[in-house]
Each structure stands twice: as C-alpha cells, then as structure tokens.
C-alpha cells in the first residue's frame, strides 16, 4: 500500500468514527426526550451502529455510560419523589386522625367532669329539694350519660380510623420499598 492511500484510509476511518459518535449523541438525546430506556443496545439500535463499536470506542463508551448513569439517577429521583408524595399524604391523614382523636379525648374528659359535678349537685339537691327537682336533674343526668356514650363511640371510631391510616402507611412504605428494589434489579446489567 502506498503511504498516501494509508493516510487517506486512516482519515476516512476517523471521519467515519466521528460521524458514528455524532449519531450516538443524537440517539442518546432522542431517547432522553422520549423518556426511552437508555441501554447500550437501545442506543446502538437508534444510532445505527454496532454494540461492539459502543464498547470498543472509548469516547462512545463514555457517552453511553454517562447517559445510562444519568438515566438511572433520574429514575431514582422520580421514584424518590413519588415515594415522598405518597408518604406525605398518608402522614397527613394520620396526623389529622390523631388530632381528631385528641380533640375527642378532651371532649370526653370535659363531659365526665361535668357529669361528676352534676352527680354531686344531684345528691345535694336530693337531700334538700322536693321530688320535682330531683326528676329534672335525673333526666338531665340521663341525657348527659347518653352524650358520654355517643362520644365514646366516636372515640372508638376515630381510634379505628387512626389504626387503619397507620396500617395503610406501613403497607405503602413496604410496597414502595419493593418497587424501588424491583426498579434497581431491572436496571442492573
């Protein structure tokens, strides 16, 4: 072979390599815009180059490795954001249920105190007042007891809702962890 032909062949090879690298960059950009899965095979197929070229050419290998790493990082960020959004939703529900439970407990305590005070007054009136007043106080006492029972039912209901919200939060945390593990397993070569 003549030296001129060798130089021309080397130059042609360089131009061809440069063209392939541009195709690889373009393919990576397209896959990113389309939110396609960035893998060596997908990039090679989209760029119209061989997988061997992507592995053997150091510049091409760097481009693909950087793109794949960026894709994984982006997927992890998206999964993390979804996880945080779901967790915040369940956390808010649990906090609301706990706040309502606390309010109900205070109401029950206040009602019990009022019943105790009225019971004391009823005993005092029973000793000093004729039967009519005792009847009125007894009916008011019955009304208050019913109200306490109603508040106790509401308290139990809210307690059950709080337990349900906590259970749902634990389930969603476990499910998200499983999905993240599946995502990481799928992305590993």
Short mmCIF file of N, CA and C in Angstrom, two decimals:
data_model
loop_
_atom_site.label_atom_id
_atom_site.label_comp_id
_atom_site.label_asym_id
_atom_site.label_seq_id
_atom_site.Cartn_x
_atom_site.Cartn_y
_atom_site.Cartn_z
N UNK A 1 0.83 -1.17 0.00
CA UNK A 1 0.00 0.00 0.00
C UNK A 1 0.88 1.23 0.00
N UNK A 2 0.40 2.25 -0.63
CA UNK A 2 1.15 3.50 -0.69
C UNK A 2 0.86 4.31 0.56
N UNK A 3 1.85 5.14 0.97
CA UNK A 3 1.64 5.95 2.16
C UNK A 3 0.46 6.91 2.01
N UNK A 4 0.24 7.38 0.81
CA UNK A 4 -0.87 8.31 0.58
C UNK A 4 -2.20 7.59 0.79
N UNK A 5 -2.29 6.37 0.32
CA UNK A 5 -3.52 5.58 0.46
C UNK A 5 -3.76 5.24 1.94
N UNK A 6 -2.70 4.94 2.65
CA UNK A 6 -2.83 4.63 4.08
C UNK A 6 -3.35 5.85 4.84
N UNK A 7 -2.77 7.01 4.53
CA UNK A 7 -3.21 8.24 5.20
C UNK A 7 -4.67 8.52 4.88
N UNK A 8 -5.05 8.33 3.64
CA UNK A 8 -6.43 8.56 3.24
C UNK A 8 -7.36 7.58 3.94
N UNK A 9 -6.94 6.34 4.08
CA UNK A 9 -7.77 5.33 4.76
C UNK A 9 -7.93 5.67 6.24
N UNK A 10 -6.84 6.11 6.84
CA UNK A 10 -6.90 6.49 8.27
C UNK A 10 -7.84 7.69 8.44
N UNK A 11 -7.71 8.65 7.56
CA UNK A 11 -8.56 9.83 7.62
C UNK A 11 -10.04 9.46 7.41
N UNK A 12 -10.29 8.57 6.47
CA UNK A 12 -11.66 8.12 6.22
C UNK A 12 -12.21 7.41 7.47
N UNK A 13 -11.37 6.62 8.09
CA UNK A 13 -11.77 5.90 9.31
C UNK A 13 -12.11 6.89 10.43
N UNK A 14 -11.30 7.95 10.57
CA UNK A 14 -11.56 8.98 11.59
C UNK A 14 -12.89 9.69 11.31
N UNK A 15 -13.13 10.04 10.05
CA UNK A 15 -14.39 10.71 9.71
C UNK A 15 -15.58 9.80 10.02
N UNK A 16 -15.40 8.52 9.70
CA UNK A 16 -16.48 7.55 9.95
C UNK A 16 -16.73 7.43 11.46
N UNK A 17 -15.68 7.39 12.25
CA UNK A 17 -15.80 7.30 13.70
C UNK A 17 -16.47 8.55 14.26
N UNK A 18 -16.03 9.72 13.75
CA UNK A 18 -16.64 10.98 14.20
C UNK A 18 -18.13 11.00 13.87
N UNK A 19 -18.48 10.55 12.68
CA UNK A 19 -19.88 10.50 12.26
C UNK A 19 -20.69 9.56 13.18
N UNK A 20 -20.10 8.42 13.50
CA UNK A 20 -20.79 7.47 14.38
C UNK A 20 -20.98 8.06 15.78
N UNK A 21 -19.96 8.80 16.26
CA UNK A 21 -20.09 9.43 17.58
C UNK A 21 -21.21 10.46 17.58
N UNK A 22 -21.35 11.22 16.49
CA UNK A 22 -22.43 12.19 16.38
C UNK A 22 -23.78 11.48 16.37
N UNK A 23 -23.85 10.34 15.69
CA UNK A 23 -25.08 9.56 15.66
C UNK A 23 -25.42 9.05 17.06
N UNK A 24 -24.41 8.63 17.78
CA UNK A 24 -24.62 8.13 19.15
C UNK A 24 -25.15 9.26 20.03
N UNK A 25 -24.54 10.45 19.95
CA UNK A 25 -25.01 11.60 20.73
C UNK A 25 -26.46 11.94 20.39
N UNK A 26 -26.77 11.93 19.11
CA UNK A 26 -28.13 12.24 18.66
C UNK A 26 -29.12 11.20 19.20
N UNK A 27 -28.74 9.93 19.12
CA UNK A 27 -29.61 8.85 19.61
C UNK A 27 -29.86 8.98 21.11
N UNK A 28 -28.82 9.31 21.85
CA UNK A 28 -28.98 9.49 23.31
C UNK A 28 -29.94 10.64 23.59
N UNK A 29 -29.77 11.74 22.86
CA UNK A 29 -30.67 12.88 23.03
C UNK A 29 -32.11 12.51 22.73
N UNK A 30 -32.33 11.75 21.66
CA UNK A 30 -33.68 11.34 21.30
C UNK A 30 -34.30 10.45 22.37
N UNK A 31 -33.51 9.49 22.85
CA UNK A 31 -34.03 8.57 23.87
C UNK A 31 -34.38 9.33 25.16
N UNK A 32 -33.57 10.34 25.49
CA UNK A 32 -33.86 11.13 26.69
C UNK A 32 -35.15 11.92 26.51
N UNK A 33 -35.33 12.55 25.36
CA UNK A 33 -36.55 13.32 25.11
C UNK A 33 -37.78 12.43 25.13
N UNK A 34 -37.64 11.24 24.59
CA UNK A 34 -38.77 10.32 24.52
C UNK A 34 -38.96 9.55 25.82
N UNK A 35 -38.09 9.80 26.77
CA UNK A 35 -38.10 9.07 28.05
C UNK A 35 -37.92 7.57 27.82
N UNK A 36 -37.17 7.24 26.78
CA UNK A 36 -36.89 5.84 26.48
C UNK A 36 -35.87 5.28 27.45
N UNK A 37 -35.78 3.99 27.48
CA UNK A 37 -34.84 3.33 28.38
C UNK A 37 -33.45 3.39 27.76
N UNK A 38 -32.53 3.98 28.47
CA UNK A 38 -31.17 4.14 27.97
C UNK A 38 -30.34 2.90 28.30
N UNK A 39 -30.12 2.08 27.27
CA UNK A 39 -29.26 0.92 27.39
C UNK A 39 -28.32 0.93 26.20
N UNK A 40 -27.25 0.16 26.30
CA UNK A 40 -26.28 0.09 25.21
C UNK A 40 -26.96 -0.40 23.94
N UNK A 41 -27.77 -1.39 24.05
CA UNK A 41 -28.44 -1.95 22.88
C UNK A 41 -29.41 -0.95 22.26
N UNK A 42 -30.17 -0.23 23.10
CA UNK A 42 -31.12 0.75 22.58
C UNK A 42 -30.40 1.90 21.87
N UNK A 43 -29.29 2.36 22.45
CA UNK A 43 -28.52 3.44 21.82
C UNK A 43 -27.94 2.96 20.50
N UNK A 44 -27.38 1.75 20.47
CA UNK A 44 -26.79 1.22 19.24
C UNK A 44 -27.85 1.09 18.15
N UNK A 45 -28.99 0.61 18.52
CA UNK A 45 -30.07 0.42 17.55
C UNK A 45 -30.54 1.77 17.01
N UNK A 46 -30.73 2.75 17.88
CA UNK A 46 -31.21 4.05 17.47
C UNK A 46 -30.16 4.79 16.64
N UNK A 47 -28.88 4.64 16.98
CA UNK A 47 -27.80 5.36 16.28
C UNK A 47 -27.41 4.66 14.99
N UNK A 48 -27.79 3.43 14.83
CA UNK A 48 -27.42 2.68 13.62
C UNK A 48 -25.96 2.25 13.65
N UNK A 49 -25.45 1.98 14.84
CA UNK A 49 -24.07 1.49 14.97
C UNK A 49 -24.11 0.15 15.68
N UNK A 50 -22.99 -0.52 15.68
CA UNK A 50 -22.94 -1.83 16.33
C UNK A 50 -22.69 -1.66 17.82
N UNK A 51 -23.13 -2.65 18.58
CA UNK A 51 -22.89 -2.66 20.01
C UNK A 51 -21.39 -2.74 20.27
N UNK A 52 -20.69 -3.46 19.42
CA UNK A 52 -19.24 -3.60 19.54
C UNK A 52 -18.57 -2.23 19.45
N UNK A 53 -19.02 -1.39 18.54
CA UNK A 53 -18.46 -0.04 18.42
C UNK A 53 -18.62 0.72 19.73
N UNK A 54 -19.78 0.60 20.34
CA UNK A 54 -20.02 1.32 21.59
C UNK A 54 -19.14 0.81 22.72
N UNK A 55 -18.82 -0.45 22.70
CA UNK A 55 -17.96 -1.00 23.75
C UNK A 55 -16.47 -0.74 23.46
N UNK A 56 -16.07 -0.80 22.21
CA UNK A 56 -14.65 -0.69 21.88
C UNK A 56 -14.17 0.74 21.77
N UNK A 57 -15.00 1.66 21.31
CA UNK A 57 -14.59 3.06 21.18
C UNK A 57 -14.75 3.73 22.54
N UNK A 58 -13.64 4.27 23.07
CA UNK A 58 -13.67 4.84 24.43
C UNK A 58 -14.60 6.05 24.52
N UNK A 59 -14.60 6.89 23.49
CA UNK A 59 -15.49 8.06 23.52
C UNK A 59 -16.95 7.63 23.51
N UNK A 60 -17.28 6.66 22.68
CA UNK A 60 -18.66 6.17 22.61
C UNK A 60 -19.05 5.50 23.93
N UNK A 61 -18.14 4.74 24.50
CA UNK A 61 -18.40 4.07 25.76
C UNK A 61 -18.67 5.09 26.87
N UNK A 62 -17.88 6.17 26.90
CA UNK A 62 -18.09 7.22 27.90
C UNK A 62 -19.46 7.88 27.72
N UNK A 63 -19.81 8.18 26.48
CA UNK A 63 -21.11 8.81 26.21
C UNK A 63 -22.26 7.92 26.71
N UNK A 64 -22.19 6.65 26.36
CA UNK A 64 -23.27 5.73 26.75
C UNK A 64 -23.30 5.53 28.25
N UNK A 65 -22.13 5.34 28.87
CA UNK A 65 -22.10 5.13 30.32
C UNK A 65 -22.64 6.35 31.06
N UNK A 66 -22.25 7.54 30.62
CA UNK A 66 -22.76 8.76 31.26
C UNK A 66 -24.28 8.86 31.09
N UNK A 67 -24.77 8.55 29.91
CA UNK A 67 -26.21 8.62 29.65
C UNK A 67 -26.97 7.61 30.51
N UNK A 68 -26.46 6.39 30.59
CA UNK A 68 -27.11 5.34 31.39
C UNK A 68 -27.11 5.74 32.87
N UNK A 69 -25.98 6.27 33.35
CA UNK A 69 -25.91 6.70 34.75
C UNK A 69 -26.88 7.84 35.02
N UNK A 70 -26.96 8.80 34.11
CA UNK A 70 -27.90 9.90 34.27
C UNK A 70 -29.34 9.39 34.27
N UNK A 71 -29.64 8.43 33.40
CA UNK A 71 -30.98 7.85 33.35
C UNK A 71 -31.34 7.17 34.66
N UNK A 72 -30.41 6.42 35.20
CA UNK A 72 -30.67 5.75 36.48
C UNK A 72 -30.89 6.76 37.59
N UNK A 73 -30.04 7.79 37.60
CA UNK A 73 -30.17 8.83 38.61
C UNK A 73 -31.53 9.51 38.50
N UNK A 74 -31.96 9.79 37.28
CA UNK A 74 -33.25 10.43 37.06
C UNK A 74 -34.37 9.50 37.53
N UNK A 75 -34.28 8.21 37.23
CA UNK A 75 -35.32 7.27 37.65
C UNK A 75 -35.38 7.18 39.17
N UNK A 76 -34.22 7.19 39.80
CA UNK A 76 -34.19 7.13 41.27
C UNK A 76 -34.82 8.39 41.85
N UNK A 77 -34.53 9.56 41.25
CA UNK A 77 -35.13 10.80 41.75
C UNK A 77 -36.64 10.78 41.58
N UNK A 78 -37.11 10.30 40.45
CA UNK A 78 -38.56 10.24 40.21
C UNK A 78 -39.22 9.29 41.21
N UNK A 79 -38.61 8.13 41.41
CA UNK A 79 -39.16 7.16 42.37
C UNK A 79 -39.16 7.75 43.78
N UNK A 80 -38.09 8.45 44.12
CA UNK A 80 -37.99 9.08 45.44
C UNK A 80 -39.09 10.13 45.62
N UNK A 81 -39.31 10.94 44.58
CA UNK A 81 -40.34 11.98 44.65
C UNK A 81 -41.72 11.36 44.82
N UNK A 82 -42.00 10.29 44.07
CA UNK A 82 -43.29 9.61 44.21
C UNK A 82 -43.46 9.04 45.61
N UNK A 83 -42.39 8.44 46.11
CA UNK A 83 -42.43 7.87 47.45
C UNK A 83 -42.72 8.95 48.49
N UNK A 84 -42.04 10.09 48.37
CA UNK A 84 -42.24 11.18 49.33
C UNK A 84 -43.65 11.74 49.25
N UNK A 85 -44.20 11.82 48.05
CA UNK A 85 -45.56 12.33 47.88
C UNK A 85 -46.57 11.40 48.54
N UNK A 86 -46.43 10.11 48.31
CA UNK A 86 -47.35 9.14 48.92
C UNK A 86 -47.21 9.15 50.43
N UNK A 87 -45.98 9.18 50.90
CA UNK A 87 -45.74 9.17 52.34
C UNK A 87 -46.32 10.42 52.99
N UNK A 88 -46.16 11.58 52.34
CA UNK A 88 -46.70 12.82 52.90
C UNK A 88 -48.23 12.75 53.00
N UNK A 89 -48.86 12.17 52.00
CA UNK A 89 -50.31 12.04 52.01
C UNK A 89 -50.77 11.18 53.19
N UNK A 90 -50.14 10.05 53.39
CA UNK A 90 -50.54 9.17 54.50
C UNK A 90 -50.18 9.78 55.84
N UNK A 91 -49.04 10.47 55.88
CA UNK A 91 -48.63 11.11 57.13
C UNK A 91 -49.67 12.17 57.52
N UNK A 92 -50.13 12.94 56.54
CA UNK A 92 -51.13 13.98 56.81
C UNK A 92 -52.42 13.35 57.33
N UNK A 93 -52.84 12.27 56.71
CA UNK A 93 -54.06 11.60 57.18
C UNK A 93 -53.91 11.11 58.62
N UNK A 94 -52.76 10.53 58.91
CA UNK A 94 -52.53 10.02 60.26
C UNK A 94 -52.51 11.18 61.26
N UNK A 95 -51.87 12.29 60.89
CA UNK A 95 -51.84 13.44 61.79
C UNK A 95 -53.23 14.01 62.01
N UNK A 96 -54.03 14.07 60.95
CA UNK A 96 -55.41 14.56 61.10
C UNK A 96 -56.20 13.66 62.03
N UNK A 97 -56.05 12.35 61.86
CA UNK A 97 -56.78 11.41 62.71
C UNK A 97 -56.33 11.54 64.17
N UNK A 98 -55.01 11.71 64.38
CA UNK A 98 -54.52 11.87 65.74
C UNK A 98 -55.03 13.17 66.37
N UNK A 99 -55.08 14.23 65.59
CA UNK A 99 -55.58 15.50 66.12
C UNK A 99 -57.06 15.36 66.50
N UNK A 100 -57.83 14.70 65.66
CA UNK A 100 -59.25 14.50 65.95
C UNK A 100 -59.42 13.60 67.17
N UNK A 101 -58.57 12.61 67.29
CA UNK A 101 -58.63 11.73 68.46
C UNK A 101 -58.34 12.52 69.73
N UNK A 102 -57.34 13.38 69.69
CA UNK A 102 -57.01 14.20 70.85
C UNK A 102 -58.16 15.13 71.23
N UNK A 103 -58.79 15.74 70.21
CA UNK A 103 -59.94 16.61 70.48
C UNK A 103 -61.07 15.83 71.13
N UNK A 104 -61.33 14.63 70.64
CA UNK A 104 -62.41 13.80 71.18
C UNK A 104 -62.10 13.39 72.62
N UNK A 105 -60.85 13.05 72.89
CA UNK A 105 -60.49 12.67 74.25
C UNK A 105 -60.70 13.83 75.23
N UNK A 106 -60.36 15.05 74.80
CA UNK A 106 -60.58 16.22 75.65
C UNK A 106 -62.07 16.43 75.90
N UNK A 107 -62.86 16.25 74.86
CA UNK A 107 -64.32 16.40 74.98
C UNK A 107 -64.89 15.36 75.95
N UNK A 108 -64.45 14.12 75.84
CA UNK A 108 -64.92 13.07 76.74
C UNK A 108 -64.53 13.40 78.19
N UNK A 109 -63.31 13.87 78.38
CA UNK A 109 -62.86 14.23 79.73
C UNK A 109 -63.72 15.36 80.30
N UNK A 110 -63.99 16.38 79.46
CA UNK A 110 -64.82 17.51 79.92
C UNK A 110 -66.23 17.03 80.28
N UNK A 111 -66.78 16.13 79.46
CA UNK A 111 -68.13 15.61 79.74
C UNK A 111 -68.14 14.81 81.05
N UNK A 112 -67.10 14.03 81.26
CA UNK A 112 -67.04 13.25 82.51
C UNK A 112 -66.97 14.17 83.73
N UNK A 113 -66.20 15.23 83.60
CA UNK A 113 -66.12 16.18 84.72
C UNK A 113 -67.48 16.81 84.98
N UNK A 114 -68.16 17.19 83.90
CA UNK A 114 -69.47 17.81 84.06
C UNK A 114 -70.46 16.82 84.69
N UNK A 115 -70.39 15.56 84.29
CA UNK A 115 -71.27 14.53 84.88
C UNK A 115 -70.97 14.38 86.36
N UNK A 116 -69.68 14.37 86.69
CA UNK A 116 -69.31 14.25 88.11
C UNK A 116 -69.85 15.41 88.93
N UNK A 117 -69.71 16.62 88.39
CA UNK A 117 -70.22 17.79 89.10
C UNK A 117 -71.74 17.73 89.25
N UNK A 118 -72.41 17.34 88.18
CA UNK A 118 -73.87 17.26 88.24
C UNK A 118 -74.34 16.16 89.19
N UNK A 119 -73.60 15.06 89.21
CA UNK A 119 -73.97 13.98 90.14
C UNK A 119 -73.85 14.48 91.59
N UNK A 120 -72.79 15.24 91.84
CA UNK A 120 -72.63 15.81 93.18
C UNK A 120 -73.76 16.76 93.52
N UNK A 121 -74.14 17.60 92.55
CA UNK A 121 -75.25 18.53 92.78
C UNK A 121 -76.55 17.77 92.96
N UNK A 122 -76.72 16.70 92.21
CA UNK A 122 -77.94 15.90 92.32
C UNK A 122 -78.08 15.32 93.72
N UNK A 123 -76.98 14.84 94.26
CA UNK A 123 -77.03 14.29 95.62
C UNK A 123 -77.38 15.38 96.61
N UNK A 124 -76.78 16.57 96.41
CA UNK A 124 -77.07 17.68 97.31
C UNK A 124 -78.55 18.08 97.23
N UNK A 125 -79.07 18.18 95.98
CA UNK A 125 -80.48 18.55 95.82
C UNK A 125 -81.41 17.47 96.32
N UNK A 126 -81.00 16.24 96.18
CA UNK A 126 -81.83 15.12 96.62
C UNK A 126 -82.09 15.22 98.12
N UNK A 127 -81.14 15.72 98.82
CA UNK A 127 -81.30 15.84 100.27
C UNK A 127 -82.10 17.08 100.64
N UNK A 128 -82.06 18.13 99.80
CA UNK A 128 -82.69 19.39 100.19
C UNK A 128 -83.95 19.73 99.39
N UNK A 129 -84.11 19.22 98.20
CA UNK A 129 -85.16 19.68 97.32
C UNK A 129 -86.25 18.62 97.20
N UNK A 130 -87.50 19.09 96.97
CA UNK A 130 -88.58 18.12 96.79
C UNK A 130 -88.38 17.27 95.53
N UNK A 131 -89.24 16.31 95.29
CA UNK A 131 -89.11 15.31 94.24
C UNK A 131 -89.10 15.86 92.82
N UNK A 132 -89.75 16.99 92.51
CA UNK A 132 -89.80 17.51 91.14
C UNK A 132 -88.41 17.87 90.63
N UNK A 133 -87.64 18.56 91.44
CA UNK A 133 -86.31 18.97 91.02
C UNK A 133 -85.41 17.75 90.80
N UNK A 134 -85.60 16.78 91.63
CA UNK A 134 -84.82 15.55 91.50
C UNK A 134 -85.13 14.89 90.16
N UNK A 135 -86.40 14.89 89.78
CA UNK A 135 -86.81 14.31 88.49
C UNK A 135 -86.12 15.03 87.33
N UNK A 136 -86.10 16.37 87.37
CA UNK A 136 -85.47 17.16 86.29
C UNK A 136 -83.97 16.87 86.22
N UNK A 137 -83.35 16.82 87.39
CA UNK A 137 -81.91 16.54 87.42
C UNK A 137 -81.63 15.11 86.96
N UNK A 138 -82.46 14.19 87.30
CA UNK A 138 -82.26 12.80 86.88
C UNK A 138 -82.36 12.69 85.37
N UNK A 139 -83.35 13.38 84.75
CA UNK A 139 -83.48 13.32 83.29
C UNK A 139 -82.28 14.00 82.62
N UNK A 140 -81.79 15.08 83.19
CA UNK A 140 -80.60 15.74 82.64
C UNK A 140 -79.38 14.82 82.76
N UNK A 141 -79.32 14.11 83.87
CA UNK A 141 -78.22 13.16 84.08
C UNK A 141 -78.27 12.06 83.02
N UNK A 142 -79.45 11.56 82.72
CA UNK A 142 -79.60 10.52 81.69
C UNK A 142 -79.16 11.06 80.34
N UNK A 143 -79.57 12.29 80.04
CA UNK A 143 -79.17 12.92 78.77
C UNK A 143 -77.65 13.02 78.68
N UNK A 144 -77.04 13.44 79.76
CA UNK A 144 -75.57 13.56 79.76
C UNK A 144 -74.89 12.19 79.61
N UNK A 145 -75.45 11.18 80.23
CA UNK A 145 -74.87 9.84 80.09
C UNK A 145 -74.94 9.36 78.65
N UNK A 146 -76.06 9.65 77.98
CA UNK A 146 -76.18 9.28 76.57
C UNK A 146 -75.14 10.02 75.73
N UNK A 147 -74.96 11.29 76.05
CA UNK A 147 -73.96 12.08 75.32
C UNK A 147 -72.55 11.49 75.52
N UNK A 148 -72.26 11.07 76.73
CA UNK A 148 -70.95 10.45 77.01
C UNK A 148 -70.82 9.15 76.20
N UNK A 149 -71.88 8.36 76.14
CA UNK A 149 -71.82 7.12 75.36
C UNK A 149 -71.59 7.41 73.88
N UNK A 150 -72.27 8.44 73.38
CA UNK A 150 -72.09 8.82 71.97
C UNK A 150 -70.63 9.25 71.73
N UNK A 151 -70.09 10.04 72.64
CA UNK A 151 -68.69 10.48 72.49
C UNK A 151 -67.73 9.29 72.57
N UNK A 152 -68.05 8.33 73.40
CA UNK A 152 -67.20 7.13 73.49
C UNK A 152 -67.23 6.36 72.17
N UNK A 153 -68.41 6.25 71.55
CA UNK A 153 -68.50 5.58 70.24
C UNK A 153 -67.67 6.32 69.20
N UNK A 154 -67.80 7.65 69.19
CA UNK A 154 -67.00 8.45 68.25
C UNK A 154 -65.50 8.26 68.50
N UNK A 155 -65.15 8.20 69.77
CA UNK A 155 -63.75 7.99 70.15
C UNK A 155 -63.25 6.65 69.60
N UNK A 156 -64.03 5.58 69.78
CA UNK A 156 -63.64 4.27 69.27
C UNK A 156 -63.52 4.30 67.74
N UNK A 157 -64.47 4.96 67.09
CA UNK A 157 -64.45 5.05 65.63
C UNK A 157 -63.20 5.76 65.14
N UNK A 158 -62.86 6.87 65.78
CA UNK A 158 -61.66 7.61 65.38
C UNK A 158 -60.40 6.80 65.67
N UNK A 159 -60.43 6.06 66.77
CA UNK A 159 -59.27 5.21 67.10
C UNK A 159 -59.08 4.16 66.00
N UNK A 160 -60.16 3.56 65.53
CA UNK A 160 -60.08 2.56 64.46
C UNK A 160 -59.58 3.19 63.16
N UNK A 161 -60.05 4.40 62.86
CA UNK A 161 -59.60 5.09 61.64
C UNK A 161 -58.11 5.40 61.71
N UNK A 162 -57.65 5.80 62.90
CA UNK A 162 -56.22 6.08 63.08
C UNK A 162 -55.41 4.81 62.86
N UNK A 163 -55.85 3.70 63.42
CA UNK A 163 -55.14 2.44 63.23
C UNK A 163 -55.13 2.05 61.76
N UNK A 164 -56.25 2.27 61.06
CA UNK A 164 -56.32 1.97 59.63
C UNK A 164 -55.35 2.83 58.84
N UNK A 165 -55.27 4.12 59.17
CA UNK A 165 -54.35 5.02 58.47
C UNK A 165 -52.90 4.60 58.71
N UNK A 166 -52.59 4.23 59.94
CA UNK A 166 -51.22 3.77 60.25
C UNK A 166 -50.90 2.49 59.49
N UNK A 167 -51.86 1.59 59.43
CA UNK A 167 -51.65 0.33 58.69
C UNK A 167 -51.43 0.61 57.21
N UNK A 168 -52.24 1.50 56.64
CA UNK A 168 -52.07 1.86 55.22
C UNK A 168 -50.71 2.48 54.98
N UNK A 169 -50.24 3.31 55.92
CA UNK A 169 -48.92 3.93 55.77
C UNK A 169 -47.82 2.88 55.77
N UNK A 170 -47.93 1.92 56.69
CA UNK A 170 -46.92 0.84 56.72
C UNK A 170 -46.96 0.04 55.43
N UNK A 171 -48.16 -0.26 54.94
CA UNK A 171 -48.28 -1.03 53.70
C UNK A 171 -47.69 -0.27 52.53
N UNK A 172 -47.97 1.05 52.45
CA UNK A 172 -47.44 1.82 51.31
C UNK A 172 -45.92 1.92 51.39
N UNK A 173 -45.36 2.06 52.60
CA UNK A 173 -43.90 2.09 52.74
C UNK A 173 -43.29 0.78 52.25
N UNK A 174 -43.90 -0.34 52.61
CA UNK A 174 -43.38 -1.64 52.19
C UNK A 174 -43.50 -1.80 50.68
N UNK A 175 -44.63 -1.38 50.13
CA UNK A 175 -44.85 -1.51 48.68
C UNK A 175 -43.86 -0.64 47.89
N UNK A 176 -43.62 0.57 48.38
CA UNK A 176 -42.68 1.46 47.71
C UNK A 176 -41.27 0.87 47.77
N UNK A 177 -40.89 0.32 48.91
CA UNK A 177 -39.58 -0.30 49.02
C UNK A 177 -39.44 -1.47 48.05
N UNK A 178 -40.51 -2.26 47.92
CA UNK A 178 -40.48 -3.39 46.97
C UNK A 178 -40.34 -2.89 45.54
N UNK A 179 -41.07 -1.83 45.20
CA UNK A 179 -41.00 -1.28 43.84
C UNK A 179 -39.62 -0.70 43.55
N UNK A 180 -39.03 -0.03 44.54
CA UNK A 180 -37.68 0.50 44.34
C UNK A 180 -36.68 -0.63 44.14
N UNK A 181 -36.83 -1.71 44.89
CA UNK A 181 -35.94 -2.85 44.74
C UNK A 181 -36.09 -3.47 43.36
N UNK A 182 -37.33 -3.58 42.89
CA UNK A 182 -37.56 -4.11 41.54
C UNK A 182 -36.96 -3.21 40.48
N UNK A 183 -37.08 -1.91 40.68
CA UNK A 183 -36.53 -0.94 39.73
C UNK A 183 -35.02 -1.06 39.67
N UNK A 184 -34.39 -1.18 40.82
CA UNK A 184 -32.93 -1.30 40.86
C UNK A 184 -32.47 -2.63 40.24
N UNK A 185 -33.22 -3.70 40.50
CA UNK A 185 -32.87 -5.01 39.91
C UNK A 185 -33.01 -4.99 38.40
N UNK A 186 -34.03 -4.32 37.91
CA UNK A 186 -34.27 -4.25 36.47
C UNK A 186 -33.18 -3.45 35.78
N UNK A 187 -32.68 -2.41 36.43
CA UNK A 187 -31.68 -1.53 35.82
C UNK A 187 -30.27 -2.11 35.86
N UNK A 188 -30.05 -3.12 36.66
CA UNK A 188 -28.71 -3.70 36.73
C UNK A 188 -28.46 -4.56 35.50
N UNK A 189 -27.22 -4.42 34.92
CA UNK A 189 -26.93 -5.18 33.70
C UNK A 189 -26.90 -6.67 33.92
#
